Coordinates of C-alpha atoms in Angstrom, one line a residue:
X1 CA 111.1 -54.8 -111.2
X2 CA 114.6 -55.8 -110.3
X3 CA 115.1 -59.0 -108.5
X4 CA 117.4 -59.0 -105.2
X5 CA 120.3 -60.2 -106.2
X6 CA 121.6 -63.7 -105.0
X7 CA 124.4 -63.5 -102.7
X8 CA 122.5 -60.8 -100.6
X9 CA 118.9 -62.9 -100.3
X10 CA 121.0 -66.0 -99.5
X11 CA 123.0 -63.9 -96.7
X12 CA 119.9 -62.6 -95.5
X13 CA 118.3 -66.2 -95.5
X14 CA 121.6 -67.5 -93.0
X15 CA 121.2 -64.5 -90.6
X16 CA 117.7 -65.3 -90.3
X17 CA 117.9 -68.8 -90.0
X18 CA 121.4 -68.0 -87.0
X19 CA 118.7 -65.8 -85.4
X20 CA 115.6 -68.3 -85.5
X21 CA 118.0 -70.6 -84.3
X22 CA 119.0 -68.6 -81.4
X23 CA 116.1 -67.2 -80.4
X24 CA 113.7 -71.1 -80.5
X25 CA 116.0 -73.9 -79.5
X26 CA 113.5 -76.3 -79.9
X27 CA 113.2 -75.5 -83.5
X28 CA 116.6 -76.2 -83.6
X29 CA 116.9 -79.7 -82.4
X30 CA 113.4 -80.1 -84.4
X31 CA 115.1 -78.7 -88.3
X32 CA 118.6 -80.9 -87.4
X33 CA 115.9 -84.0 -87.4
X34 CA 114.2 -83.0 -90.5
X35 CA 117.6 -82.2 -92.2
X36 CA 118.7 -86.0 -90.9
X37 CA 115.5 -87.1 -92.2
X38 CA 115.9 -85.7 -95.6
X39 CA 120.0 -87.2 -95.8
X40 CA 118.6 -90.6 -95.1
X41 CA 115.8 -89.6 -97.7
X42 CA 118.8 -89.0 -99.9
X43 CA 120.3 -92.1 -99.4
X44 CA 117.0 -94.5 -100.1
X45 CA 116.2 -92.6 -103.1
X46 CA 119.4 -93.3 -104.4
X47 CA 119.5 -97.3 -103.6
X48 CA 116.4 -97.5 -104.9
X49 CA 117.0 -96.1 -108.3
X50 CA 119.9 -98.7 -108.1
X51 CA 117.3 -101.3 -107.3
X52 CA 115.1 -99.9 -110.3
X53 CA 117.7 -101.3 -112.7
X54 CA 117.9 -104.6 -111.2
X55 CA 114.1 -105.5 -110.5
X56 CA 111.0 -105.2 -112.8
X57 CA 108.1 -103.5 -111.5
X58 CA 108.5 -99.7 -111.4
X59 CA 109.1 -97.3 -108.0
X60 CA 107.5 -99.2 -105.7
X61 CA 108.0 -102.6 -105.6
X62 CA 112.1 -101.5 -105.8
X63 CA 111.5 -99.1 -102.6
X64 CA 110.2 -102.1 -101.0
X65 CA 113.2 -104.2 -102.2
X66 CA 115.8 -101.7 -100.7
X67 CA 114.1 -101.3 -97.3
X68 CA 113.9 -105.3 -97.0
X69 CA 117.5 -105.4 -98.0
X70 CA 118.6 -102.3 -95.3
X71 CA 116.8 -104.1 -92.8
X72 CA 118.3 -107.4 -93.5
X73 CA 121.9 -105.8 -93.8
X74 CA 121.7 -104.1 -90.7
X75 CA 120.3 -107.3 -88.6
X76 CA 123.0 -109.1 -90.4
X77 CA 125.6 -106.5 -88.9
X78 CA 124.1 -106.3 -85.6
X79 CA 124.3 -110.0 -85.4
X80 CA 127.9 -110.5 -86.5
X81 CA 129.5 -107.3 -84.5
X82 CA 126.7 -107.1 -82.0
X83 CA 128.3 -109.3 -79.0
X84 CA 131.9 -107.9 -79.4
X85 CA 131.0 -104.7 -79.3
X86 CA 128.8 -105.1 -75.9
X87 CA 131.8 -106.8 -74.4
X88 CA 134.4 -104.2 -76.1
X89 CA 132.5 -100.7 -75.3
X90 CA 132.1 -101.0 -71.0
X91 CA 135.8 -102.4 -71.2
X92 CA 136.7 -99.6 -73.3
X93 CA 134.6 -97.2 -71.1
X94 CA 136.2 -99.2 -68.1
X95 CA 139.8 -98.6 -69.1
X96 CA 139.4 -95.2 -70.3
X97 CA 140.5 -93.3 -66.7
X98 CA 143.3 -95.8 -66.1
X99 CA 144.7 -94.8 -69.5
X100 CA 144.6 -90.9 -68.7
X101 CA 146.3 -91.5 -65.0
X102 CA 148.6 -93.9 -66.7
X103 CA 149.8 -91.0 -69.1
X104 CA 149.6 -88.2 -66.8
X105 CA 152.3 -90.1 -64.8
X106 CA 154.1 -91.4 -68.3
X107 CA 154.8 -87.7 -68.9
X108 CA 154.9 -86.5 -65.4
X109 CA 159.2 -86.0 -65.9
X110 CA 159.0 -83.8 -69.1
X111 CA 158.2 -80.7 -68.5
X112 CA 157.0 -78.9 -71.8
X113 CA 155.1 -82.5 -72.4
X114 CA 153.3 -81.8 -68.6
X115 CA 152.3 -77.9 -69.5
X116 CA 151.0 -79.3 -72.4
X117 CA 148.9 -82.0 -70.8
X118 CA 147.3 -79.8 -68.1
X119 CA 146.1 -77.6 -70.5
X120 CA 144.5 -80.0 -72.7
X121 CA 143.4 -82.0 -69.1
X122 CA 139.4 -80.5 -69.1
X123 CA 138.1 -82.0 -72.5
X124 CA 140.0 -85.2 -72.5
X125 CA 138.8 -86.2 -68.9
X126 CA 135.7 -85.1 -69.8
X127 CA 136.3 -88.0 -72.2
X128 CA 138.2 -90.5 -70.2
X129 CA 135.8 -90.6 -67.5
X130 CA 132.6 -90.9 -69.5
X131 CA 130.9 -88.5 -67.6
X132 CA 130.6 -85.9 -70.3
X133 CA 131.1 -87.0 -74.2
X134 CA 128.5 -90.3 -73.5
X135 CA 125.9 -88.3 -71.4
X136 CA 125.7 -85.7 -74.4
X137 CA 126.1 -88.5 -77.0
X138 CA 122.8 -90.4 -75.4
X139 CA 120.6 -87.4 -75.0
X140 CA 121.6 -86.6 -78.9
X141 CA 121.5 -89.5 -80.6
X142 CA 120.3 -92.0 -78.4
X143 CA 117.0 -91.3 -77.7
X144 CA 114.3 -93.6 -79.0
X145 CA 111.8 -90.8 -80.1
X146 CA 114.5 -88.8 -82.2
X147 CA 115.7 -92.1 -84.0
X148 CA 112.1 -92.3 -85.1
X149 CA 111.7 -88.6 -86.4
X150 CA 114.6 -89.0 -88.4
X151 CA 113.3 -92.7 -90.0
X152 CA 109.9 -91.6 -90.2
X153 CA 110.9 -88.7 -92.3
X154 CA 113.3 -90.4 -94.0
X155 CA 111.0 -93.5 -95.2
X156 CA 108.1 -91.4 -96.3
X157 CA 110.0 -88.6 -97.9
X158 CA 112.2 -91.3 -100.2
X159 CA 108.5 -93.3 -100.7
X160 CA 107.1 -90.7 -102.4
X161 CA 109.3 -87.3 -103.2
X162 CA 107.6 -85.9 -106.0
X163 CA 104.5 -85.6 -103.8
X164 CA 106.3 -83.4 -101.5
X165 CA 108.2 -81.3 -104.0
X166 CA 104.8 -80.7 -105.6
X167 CA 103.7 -79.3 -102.4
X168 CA 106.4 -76.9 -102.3
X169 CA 105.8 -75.9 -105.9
X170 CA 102.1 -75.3 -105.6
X171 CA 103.5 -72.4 -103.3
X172 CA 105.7 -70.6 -105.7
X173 CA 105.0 -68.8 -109.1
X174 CA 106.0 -70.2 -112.4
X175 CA 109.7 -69.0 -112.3
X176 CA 110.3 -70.3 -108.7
X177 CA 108.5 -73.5 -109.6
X178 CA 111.5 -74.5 -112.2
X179 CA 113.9 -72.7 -109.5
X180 CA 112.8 -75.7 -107.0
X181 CA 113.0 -78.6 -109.6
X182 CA 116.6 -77.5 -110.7
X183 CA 117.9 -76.9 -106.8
X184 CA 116.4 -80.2 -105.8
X185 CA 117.8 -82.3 -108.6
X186 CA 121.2 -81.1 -108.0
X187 CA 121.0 -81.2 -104.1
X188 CA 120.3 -84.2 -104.9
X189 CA 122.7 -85.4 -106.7
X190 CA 125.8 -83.8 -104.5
X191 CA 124.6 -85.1 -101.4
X192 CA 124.7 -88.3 -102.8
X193 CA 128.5 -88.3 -104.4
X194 CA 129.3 -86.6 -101.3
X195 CA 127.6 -89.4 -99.0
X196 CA 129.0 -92.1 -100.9
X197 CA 132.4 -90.3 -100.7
X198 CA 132.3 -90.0 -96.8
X199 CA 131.0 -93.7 -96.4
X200 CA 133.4 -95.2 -98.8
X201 CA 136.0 -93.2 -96.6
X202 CA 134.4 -94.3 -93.2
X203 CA 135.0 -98.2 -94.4
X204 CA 138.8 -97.5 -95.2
X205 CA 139.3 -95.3 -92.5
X206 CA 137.8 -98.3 -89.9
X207 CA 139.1 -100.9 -91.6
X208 CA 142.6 -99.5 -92.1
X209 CA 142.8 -98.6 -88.4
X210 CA 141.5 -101.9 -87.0
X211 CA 144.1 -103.5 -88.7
X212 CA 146.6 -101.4 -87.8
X213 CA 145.8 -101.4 -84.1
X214 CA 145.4 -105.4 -84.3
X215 CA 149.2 -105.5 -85.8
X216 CA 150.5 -103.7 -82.9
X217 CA 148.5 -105.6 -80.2
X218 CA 146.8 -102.6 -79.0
X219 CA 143.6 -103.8 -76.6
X220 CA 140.1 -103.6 -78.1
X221 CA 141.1 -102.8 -81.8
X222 CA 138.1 -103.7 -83.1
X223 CA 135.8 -101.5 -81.2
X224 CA 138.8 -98.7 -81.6
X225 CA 138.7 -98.8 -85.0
X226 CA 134.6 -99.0 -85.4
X227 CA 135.2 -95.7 -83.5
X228 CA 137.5 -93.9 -86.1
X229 CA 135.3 -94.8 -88.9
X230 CA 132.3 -93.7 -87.5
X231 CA 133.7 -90.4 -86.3
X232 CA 135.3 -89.8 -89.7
X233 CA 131.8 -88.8 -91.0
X234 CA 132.6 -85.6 -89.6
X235 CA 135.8 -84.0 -91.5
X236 CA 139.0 -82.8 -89.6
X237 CA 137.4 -82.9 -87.0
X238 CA 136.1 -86.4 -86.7
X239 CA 139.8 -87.8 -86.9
X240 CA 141.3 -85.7 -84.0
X241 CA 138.2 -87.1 -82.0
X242 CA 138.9 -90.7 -83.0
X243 CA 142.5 -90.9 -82.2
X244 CA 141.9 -90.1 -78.7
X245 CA 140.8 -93.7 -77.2
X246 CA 143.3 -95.7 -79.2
X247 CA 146.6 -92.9 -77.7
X248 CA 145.1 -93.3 -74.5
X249 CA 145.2 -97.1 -74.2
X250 CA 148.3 -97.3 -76.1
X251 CA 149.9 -95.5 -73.4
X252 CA 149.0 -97.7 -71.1
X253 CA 151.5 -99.8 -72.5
X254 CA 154.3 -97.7 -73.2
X255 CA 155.0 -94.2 -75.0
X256 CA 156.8 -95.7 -77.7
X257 CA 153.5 -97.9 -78.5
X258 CA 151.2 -94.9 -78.5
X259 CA 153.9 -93.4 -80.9
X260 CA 153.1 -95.6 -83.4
X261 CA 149.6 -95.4 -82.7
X262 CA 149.8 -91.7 -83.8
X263 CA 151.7 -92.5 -86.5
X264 CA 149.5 -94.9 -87.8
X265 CA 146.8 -92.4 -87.7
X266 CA 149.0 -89.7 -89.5
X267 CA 149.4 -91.8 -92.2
X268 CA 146.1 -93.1 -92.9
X269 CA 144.3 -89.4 -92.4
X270 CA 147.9 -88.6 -94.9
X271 CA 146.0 -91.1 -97.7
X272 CA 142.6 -89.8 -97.1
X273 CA 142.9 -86.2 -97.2
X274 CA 145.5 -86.5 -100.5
X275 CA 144.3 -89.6 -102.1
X276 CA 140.6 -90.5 -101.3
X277 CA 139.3 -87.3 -100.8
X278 CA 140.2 -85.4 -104.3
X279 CA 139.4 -89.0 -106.0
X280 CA 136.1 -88.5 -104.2
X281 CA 135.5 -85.1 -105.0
X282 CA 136.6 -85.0 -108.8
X283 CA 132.6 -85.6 -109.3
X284 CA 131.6 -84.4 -105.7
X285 CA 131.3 -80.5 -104.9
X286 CA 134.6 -79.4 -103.2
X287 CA 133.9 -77.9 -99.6
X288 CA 136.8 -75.7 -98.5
X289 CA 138.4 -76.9 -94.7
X290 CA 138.2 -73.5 -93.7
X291 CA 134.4 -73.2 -94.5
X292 CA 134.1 -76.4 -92.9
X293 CA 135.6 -76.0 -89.8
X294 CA 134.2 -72.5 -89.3
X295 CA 130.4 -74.0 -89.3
X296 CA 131.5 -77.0 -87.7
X297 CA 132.3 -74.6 -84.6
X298 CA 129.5 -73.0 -85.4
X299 CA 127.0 -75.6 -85.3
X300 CA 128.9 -77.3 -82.3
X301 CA 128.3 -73.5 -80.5
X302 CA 124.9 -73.0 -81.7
X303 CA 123.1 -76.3 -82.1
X304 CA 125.1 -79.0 -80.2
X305 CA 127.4 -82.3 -81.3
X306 CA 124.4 -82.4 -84.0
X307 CA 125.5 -79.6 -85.4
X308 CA 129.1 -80.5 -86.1
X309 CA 127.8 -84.0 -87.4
X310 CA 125.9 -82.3 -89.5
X311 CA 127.8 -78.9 -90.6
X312 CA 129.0 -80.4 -93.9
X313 CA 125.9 -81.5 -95.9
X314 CA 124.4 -77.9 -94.5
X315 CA 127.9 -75.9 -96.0
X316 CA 127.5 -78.8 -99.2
X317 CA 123.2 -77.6 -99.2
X318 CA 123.9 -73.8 -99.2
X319 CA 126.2 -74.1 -101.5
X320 CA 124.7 -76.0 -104.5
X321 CA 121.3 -74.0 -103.8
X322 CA 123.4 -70.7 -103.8
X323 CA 125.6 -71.9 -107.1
X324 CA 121.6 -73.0 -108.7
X325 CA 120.0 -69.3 -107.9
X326 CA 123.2 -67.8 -109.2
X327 CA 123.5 -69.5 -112.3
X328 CA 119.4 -68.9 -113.2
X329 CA 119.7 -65.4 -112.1
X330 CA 122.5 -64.8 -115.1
X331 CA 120.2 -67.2 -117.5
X332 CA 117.4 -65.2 -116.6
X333 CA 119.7 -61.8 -117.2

């Protein structure tokens, strides 16, 4: 009996999922918290196999290790940046309308610079005056009950996730059995490089910017440049989104301040996307932009802002798992 070949089960398996998605909405936000779940799954399994090496003991006492060290980290963090960013963020949120009227009447004499403004004028005062982007980014992220999906899954997947592999295996036949094992070693390995390649490329992209702004004297260039990292999780996207703010004040100032701004930005996306990123990816799986962008859209059309965040590691998931079928189907052959 002929198997189906690859590339046609896994189309069939996205049109599916597009139409499950479509049709059950709730699913939807209810998969994106498992996927979120499993990343952050990813992400303890790997520090504690770091911890393994460090700490006697076996699995469990180093699981324990690395969730007492998260936890300390992050009250650490929240301690040390906490105050300045509950000062910075209403000031920023504050400043954020004057900064649009203040460049609509910068550019109000240039003509081609005016026709150019008004049509980009919906989506950035959706931005400036907070009434859109922060609205849509609390109902997402901030609420209480989906941060404790995604942790819950997270914490009990990485505790134990042989157990739930086993459960998936006890499902299949022999040959799908080994199928599983292979695709969930090497999911599991790419979604690491390629989460250690987008946070090592968060920090420098932050970093670099808050430095930047603070050489120029732009206002609130800490909080602006905590905002570029953590937008540049998402790629090409998550820059054009982060440059935004810091334009917007600049050009409260002057023009020729929010010049440099831009080209401050250019240049440190211009090291990223040459430098860091292939340096990243020689041991990372290499996602091309256009396949990126296209899901990012449709995610963001389909499923919400947490679908663009998290377009990339479901482009990097389908294709490891479609690259793992492929290469067992011409072993088996």
């Amino acid at each position: 009996m002929r198997s189906t070949p690859t590339p046609l089960l896994v189309a069939g398996l996205v049109l599916a999922t597009l139409f499950a998605l479509n049709s059950f909405p709730q699913l939807t936000s209810v998969l994106l918290l498992v996927f979120s779940g499993v990343i952050l799954a990813v992400l303890l399994d790997a520090a504690t196999q770091a911890m393994q090496r460090v700490l006697p003991g076996g699995r469990v006492p180093a699981y324990a290790a690395t969730l007492a060290a998260i936890t300390l980290m992050f009250v650490l963090i929240a301690l040390w940046i906490g105050p300045r960013i509950d000062q910075e963020i209403p000031r920023l949120i504050e400043r954020m309308p004057e900064a649009w009227d203040s460049l609509r009447a910068r550019v109000n004499n240039f003509e081609m610079l005016r026709g150019a403004l008004d049509d980009t004028a919906q989506p950035i005062e959706w931005f400036a005056r907070g009434t859109h982007v922060f609205s849509v980014v609390s109902s997402t992220f901030g609420g209480i009950f989906n941060l404790f999906v995604v942790i819950f899954v997270g914490i009990y997947a990485a505790a134990s996730p042989r157990r739930y592999l086993s459960l998936g295996r006890d499902l299949m036949s022999r040959e799908s059995r080994d199928k599983l094992g292979v695709v969930a070693r090497e999911l599991a390995h790419e979604l690491r490089l390629w989460l250690l390649g987008r946070g090592l490329s968060m920090a420098i992209v932050g970093i670099a910017t808050g430095i930047g702004l603070f050489v120029m004297d732009v206002s609130l260039a800490f909080t602006l440049g905590l905002w570029a990292g953590l937008v540049s999780f998402v790629p090409y996207i998550g820059p054009l989104i982060g440059v935004v703010p810091a334009l917007l004040i600049a050009a409260v100032e002057s023009l020729g301040l929010a010049g440099w701004v831009l080209s401050l930005y250019i240049v440190i996306q211009a090291f990223e996307s040459t430098v860091l990123t292939p340096l990243i990816q020689q041991r990372a799986i290499a996602l091309p932009p256009v396949v990126l962008i296209s899901a990012q859209l449709v995610g963001g059309v389909l499923m919400g802002p947490l679908g663009v965040l998290l377009a990339a590691p479901m482009v990097l998931t389908g294709a490891v798992t479609t690259r793992v079928l492929r290469a067992a189907d011409r072993s088996d052959g």
